[in-house]
Coordinates of C-alpha atoms in Angstrom, one line a residue:
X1466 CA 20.7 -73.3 117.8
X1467 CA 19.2 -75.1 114.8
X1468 CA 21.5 -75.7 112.1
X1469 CA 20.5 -75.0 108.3
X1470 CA 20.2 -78.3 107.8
X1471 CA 17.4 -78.8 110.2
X1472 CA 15.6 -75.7 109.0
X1473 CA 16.0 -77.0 105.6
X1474 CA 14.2 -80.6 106.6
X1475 CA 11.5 -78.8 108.5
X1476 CA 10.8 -76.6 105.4
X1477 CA 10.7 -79.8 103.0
X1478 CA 8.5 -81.8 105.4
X1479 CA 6.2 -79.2 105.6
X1480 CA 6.1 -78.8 101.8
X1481 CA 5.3 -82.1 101.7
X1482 CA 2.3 -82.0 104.1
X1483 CA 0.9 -79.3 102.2
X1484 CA 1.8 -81.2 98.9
X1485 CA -0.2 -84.3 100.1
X1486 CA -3.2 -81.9 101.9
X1487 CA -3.6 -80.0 98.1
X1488 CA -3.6 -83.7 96.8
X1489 CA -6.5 -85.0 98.9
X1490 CA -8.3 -81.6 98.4
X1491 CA -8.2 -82.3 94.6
X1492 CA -10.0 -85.9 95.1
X1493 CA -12.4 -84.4 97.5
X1494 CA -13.4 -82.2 95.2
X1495 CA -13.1 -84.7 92.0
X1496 CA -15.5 -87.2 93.9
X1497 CA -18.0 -84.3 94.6
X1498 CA -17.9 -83.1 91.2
X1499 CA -18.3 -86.5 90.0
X1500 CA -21.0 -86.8 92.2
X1501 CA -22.6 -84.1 91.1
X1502 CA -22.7 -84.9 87.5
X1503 CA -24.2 -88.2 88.3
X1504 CA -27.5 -86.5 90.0
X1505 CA -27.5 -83.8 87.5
X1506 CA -28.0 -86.2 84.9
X1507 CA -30.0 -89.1 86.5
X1508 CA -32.7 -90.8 84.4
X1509 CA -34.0 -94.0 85.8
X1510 CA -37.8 -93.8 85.4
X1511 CA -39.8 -96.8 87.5
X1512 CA -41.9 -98.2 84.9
X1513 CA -44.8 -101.1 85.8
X1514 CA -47.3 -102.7 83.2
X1515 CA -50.3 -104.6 84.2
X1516 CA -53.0 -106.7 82.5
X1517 CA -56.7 -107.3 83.8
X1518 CA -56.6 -111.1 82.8
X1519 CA -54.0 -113.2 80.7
X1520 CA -56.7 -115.3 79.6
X1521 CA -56.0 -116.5 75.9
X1522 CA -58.3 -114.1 73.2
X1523 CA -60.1 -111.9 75.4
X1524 CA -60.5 -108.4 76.2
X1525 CA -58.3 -107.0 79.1
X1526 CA -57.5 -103.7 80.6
X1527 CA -53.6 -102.6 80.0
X1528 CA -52.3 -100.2 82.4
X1529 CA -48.6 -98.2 82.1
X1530 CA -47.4 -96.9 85.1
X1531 CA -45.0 -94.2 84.9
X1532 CA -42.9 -92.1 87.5
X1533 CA -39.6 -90.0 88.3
X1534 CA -38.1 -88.4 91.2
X1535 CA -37.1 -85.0 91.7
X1536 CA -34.1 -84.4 89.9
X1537 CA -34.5 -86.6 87.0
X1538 CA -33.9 -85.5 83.7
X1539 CA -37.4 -85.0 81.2
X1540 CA -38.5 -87.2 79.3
X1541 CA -38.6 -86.5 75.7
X1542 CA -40.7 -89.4 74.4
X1543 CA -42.1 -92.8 75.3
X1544 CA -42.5 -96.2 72.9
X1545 CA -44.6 -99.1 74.2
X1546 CA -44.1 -102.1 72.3
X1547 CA -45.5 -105.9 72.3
X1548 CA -44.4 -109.2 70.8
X1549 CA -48.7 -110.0 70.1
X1550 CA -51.7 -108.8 71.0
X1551 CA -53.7 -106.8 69.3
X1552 CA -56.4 -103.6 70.1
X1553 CA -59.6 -103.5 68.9
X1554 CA -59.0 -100.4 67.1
X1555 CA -61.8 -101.3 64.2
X1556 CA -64.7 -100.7 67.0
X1557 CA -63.2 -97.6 68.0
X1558 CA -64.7 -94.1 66.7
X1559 CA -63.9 -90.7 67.6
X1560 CA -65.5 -89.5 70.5
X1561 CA -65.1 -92.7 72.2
X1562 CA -63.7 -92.8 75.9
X1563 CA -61.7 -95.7 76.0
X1564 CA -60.0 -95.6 79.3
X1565 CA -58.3 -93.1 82.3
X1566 CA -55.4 -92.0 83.2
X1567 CA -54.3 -90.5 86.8
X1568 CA -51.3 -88.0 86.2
X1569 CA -49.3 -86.0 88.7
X1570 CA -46.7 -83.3 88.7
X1571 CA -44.3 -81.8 91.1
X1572 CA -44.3 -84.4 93.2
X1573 CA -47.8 -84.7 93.6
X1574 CA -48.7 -81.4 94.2
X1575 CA -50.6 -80.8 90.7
X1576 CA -52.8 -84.5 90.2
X1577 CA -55.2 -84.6 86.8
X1578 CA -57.9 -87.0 86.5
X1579 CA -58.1 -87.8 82.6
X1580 CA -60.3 -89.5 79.8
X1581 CA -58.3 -90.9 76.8
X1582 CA -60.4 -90.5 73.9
X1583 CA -60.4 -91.2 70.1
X1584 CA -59.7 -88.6 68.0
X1585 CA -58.6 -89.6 65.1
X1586 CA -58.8 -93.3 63.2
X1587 CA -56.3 -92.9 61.0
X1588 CA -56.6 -96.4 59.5
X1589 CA -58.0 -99.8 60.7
X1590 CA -54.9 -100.5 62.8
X1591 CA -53.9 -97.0 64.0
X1592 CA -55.6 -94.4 66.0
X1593 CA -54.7 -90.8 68.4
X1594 CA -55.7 -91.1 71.5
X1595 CA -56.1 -87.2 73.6
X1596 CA -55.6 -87.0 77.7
X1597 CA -58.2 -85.0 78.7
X1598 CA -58.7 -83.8 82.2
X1599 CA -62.1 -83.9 83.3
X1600 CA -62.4 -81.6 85.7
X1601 CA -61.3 -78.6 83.6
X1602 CA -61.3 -80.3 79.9
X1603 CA -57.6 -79.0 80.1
X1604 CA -56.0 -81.3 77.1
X1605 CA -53.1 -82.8 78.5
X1606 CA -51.4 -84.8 76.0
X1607 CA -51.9 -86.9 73.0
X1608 CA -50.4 -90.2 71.5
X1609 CA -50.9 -93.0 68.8
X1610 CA -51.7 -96.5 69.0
X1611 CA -51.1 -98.9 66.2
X1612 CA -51.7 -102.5 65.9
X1613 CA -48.1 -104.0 64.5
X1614 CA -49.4 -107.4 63.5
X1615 CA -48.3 -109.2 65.4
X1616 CA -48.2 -107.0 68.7
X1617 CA -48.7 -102.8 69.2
X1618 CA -47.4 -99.8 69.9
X1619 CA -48.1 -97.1 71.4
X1620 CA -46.2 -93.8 71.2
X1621 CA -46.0 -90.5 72.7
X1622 CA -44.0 -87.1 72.8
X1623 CA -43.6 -84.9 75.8
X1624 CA -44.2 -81.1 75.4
X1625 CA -40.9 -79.6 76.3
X1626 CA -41.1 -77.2 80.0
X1627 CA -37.8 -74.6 79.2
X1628 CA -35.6 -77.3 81.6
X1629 CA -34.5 -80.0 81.3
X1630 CA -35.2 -81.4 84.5
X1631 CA -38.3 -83.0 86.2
X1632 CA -39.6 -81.7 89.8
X1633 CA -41.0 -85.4 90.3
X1634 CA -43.7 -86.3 88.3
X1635 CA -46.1 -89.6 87.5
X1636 CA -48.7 -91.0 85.2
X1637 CA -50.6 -94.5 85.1
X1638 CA -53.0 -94.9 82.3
X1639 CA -55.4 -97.5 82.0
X1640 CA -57.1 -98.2 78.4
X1641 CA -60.0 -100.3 79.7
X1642 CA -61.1 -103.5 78.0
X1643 CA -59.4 -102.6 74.8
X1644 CA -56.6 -104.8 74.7
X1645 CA -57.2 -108.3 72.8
X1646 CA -54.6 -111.0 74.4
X1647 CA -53.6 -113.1 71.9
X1648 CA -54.3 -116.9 71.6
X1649 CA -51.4 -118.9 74.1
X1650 CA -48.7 -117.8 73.9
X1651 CA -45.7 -115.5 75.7
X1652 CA -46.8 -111.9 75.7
X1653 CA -44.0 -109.3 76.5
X1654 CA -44.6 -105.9 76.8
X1655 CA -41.0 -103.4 75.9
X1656 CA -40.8 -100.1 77.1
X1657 CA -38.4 -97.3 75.6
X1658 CA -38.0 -94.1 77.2
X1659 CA -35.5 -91.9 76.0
X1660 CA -34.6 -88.3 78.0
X1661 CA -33.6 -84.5 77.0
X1662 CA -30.0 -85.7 77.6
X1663 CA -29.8 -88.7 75.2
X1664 CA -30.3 -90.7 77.8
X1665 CA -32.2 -94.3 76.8
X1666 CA -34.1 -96.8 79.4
X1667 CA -35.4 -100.1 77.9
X1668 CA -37.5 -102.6 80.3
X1669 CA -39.1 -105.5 79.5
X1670 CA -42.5 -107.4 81.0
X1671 CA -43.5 -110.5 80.2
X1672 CA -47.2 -112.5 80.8
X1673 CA -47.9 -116.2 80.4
X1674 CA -51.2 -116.2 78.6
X1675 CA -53.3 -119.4 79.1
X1676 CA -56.4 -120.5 77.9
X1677 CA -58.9 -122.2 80.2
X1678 CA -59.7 -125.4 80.4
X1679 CA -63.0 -126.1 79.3
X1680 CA -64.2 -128.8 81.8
X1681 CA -68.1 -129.5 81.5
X1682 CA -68.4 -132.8 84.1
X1683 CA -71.1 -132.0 85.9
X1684 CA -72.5 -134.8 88.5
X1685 CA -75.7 -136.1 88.6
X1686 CA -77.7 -138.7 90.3
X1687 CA -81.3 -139.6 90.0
X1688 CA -83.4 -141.8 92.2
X1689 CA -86.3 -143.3 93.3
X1690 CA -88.4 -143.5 96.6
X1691 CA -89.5 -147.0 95.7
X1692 CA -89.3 -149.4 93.0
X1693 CA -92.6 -151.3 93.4
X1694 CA -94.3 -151.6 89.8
X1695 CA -97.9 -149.4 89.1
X1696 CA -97.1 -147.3 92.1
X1697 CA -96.1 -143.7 92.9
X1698 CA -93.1 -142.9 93.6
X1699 CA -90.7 -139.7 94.6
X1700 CA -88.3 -138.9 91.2
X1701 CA -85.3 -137.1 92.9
X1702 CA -82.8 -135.1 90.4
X1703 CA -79.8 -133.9 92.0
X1704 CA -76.5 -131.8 89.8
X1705 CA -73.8 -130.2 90.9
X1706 CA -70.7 -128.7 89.2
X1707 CA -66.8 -127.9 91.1
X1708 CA -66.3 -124.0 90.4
X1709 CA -64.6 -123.1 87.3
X1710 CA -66.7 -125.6 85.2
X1711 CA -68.4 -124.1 82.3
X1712 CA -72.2 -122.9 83.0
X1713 CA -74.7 -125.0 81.7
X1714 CA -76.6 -123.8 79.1
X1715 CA -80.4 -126.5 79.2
X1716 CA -81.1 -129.8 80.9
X1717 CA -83.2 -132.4 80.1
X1718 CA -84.2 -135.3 82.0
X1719 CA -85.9 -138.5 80.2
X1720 CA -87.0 -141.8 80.7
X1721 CA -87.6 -145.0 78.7
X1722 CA -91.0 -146.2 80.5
X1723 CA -93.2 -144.9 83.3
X1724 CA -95.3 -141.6 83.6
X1725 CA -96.1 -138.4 85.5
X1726 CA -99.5 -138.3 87.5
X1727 CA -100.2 -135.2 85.6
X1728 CA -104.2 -136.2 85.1
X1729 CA -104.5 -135.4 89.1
X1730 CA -102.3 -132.1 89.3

């Protein structure tokens, strides 16, 4: 027979397994709850921006790249900053097209092909820019640019979609030979996203800007087929330049003494 006391042991012990059982249930669930929360409220937008050239004062395409998984919270607005630069916002005018954009939704399966174009010139250092889609003139979206002096900005509000939740979404825009780089210097783009939540993603790209060296050395040599005095000879000319020399604009070739036979041609 068992005695009391045995029953009463095998009654604690099992208490105790199911005491330890509820106890790693609890974290089970805690760590799937927890991970739940995290990917309900995920915001980590990849960002890229790009310049055409990073040659000191010239024109150069700038193009943002934009994109979210599925899952992501919304964005709720977008601030793209520089330390200099400039754009040449006093030759834009309304109606201009001053560059694309390619922009995708639900994970590609809507894509818009787009014009940005002036519509407004608010002042000589701000304008609004419109997406436009140019298939179905479909507006997609607007947003300002303002020259900061030194550096720009360019901001933007999203149009809210009832959720706060993205199905996978992306955007590069491209405003094409619009950008002025400024002289050399350290150019550093700063991006600002903040989402429906409150959530906040800053990222920062930087670009060396350089200005090219202006070698002009071209080489030249110039002979004769024969030295022999009050006779004709061949005058041979030969230049040549190493690539990335600056072009030559004229040439002329002179001499102190002697003549062309130009009486006989």
């Amino acid at each position: 027979m068992i005695s009391k006391q045995s029953i009463k042991t095998i009654i604690m012990g099992t208490n105790f397994i199911k005491t330890i059982c509820s106890f790693i249930l609890a974290i089970f669930f805690l760590f799937i709850n927890l991970e739940d929360a995290y990917a309900q409220t995920d915001f980590s937008p990849a960002i890229s921006v790009s310049l055409s050239n990073t040659d000191c004062d010239s024109l150069a395409d700038l193009t943002i790249s934009v994109s979210q998984d599925a899952g992501e919270v919304d964005m709720l607005s977008a601030l793209y900053t520089s330390n200099v630069g400039s754009f040449d916002i006093s030759n834009m005018n309304v109606g201009d097209v001053i560059g694309s954009a390619l922009l995708s939704a639900n994970s590609g399966s809507n894509t818009f092909n787009a014009e940005l174009t002036v519509t407004t010139v608010v002042s000589s250092s701000e304008v609004v820019i419109t997406s436009t889609d140019i298939n179905t003139g479909l507006v997609l979206g607007s947003f300002t640019i303002l020259n900061l002096n030194p550096g720009i900005s360019i901001s933007a509000t999203t149009v809210p979609d009832g959720n706060n939740f993205t199905s996978g979404n992306s955007s590069t825009i491209t405003f094409a030979n619009v950008f002025i780089n400024p002289g050399q210097s350290s150019l550093v783009f700063t991006t600002t996203l903040d989402s429906e939540l409150g959530d906040q993603d800053i990222q920062s790209f930087p670009f060396t800007i350089t200005c090219l060296v202006t070698d002009f050395s071209p080489a030249i040599s110039v002979s004769l087929s024969n030295t022999d005095c009050d006779s004709l000879a061949d005058l041979t000319i030969s230049v040549s330049q190493d690539a990335g020399e600056v072009d030559m604009l004229s040439a002329l070739y002179k001499s102190n003494v002697g003549s062309f036979d130009i009486s006989n041609m």
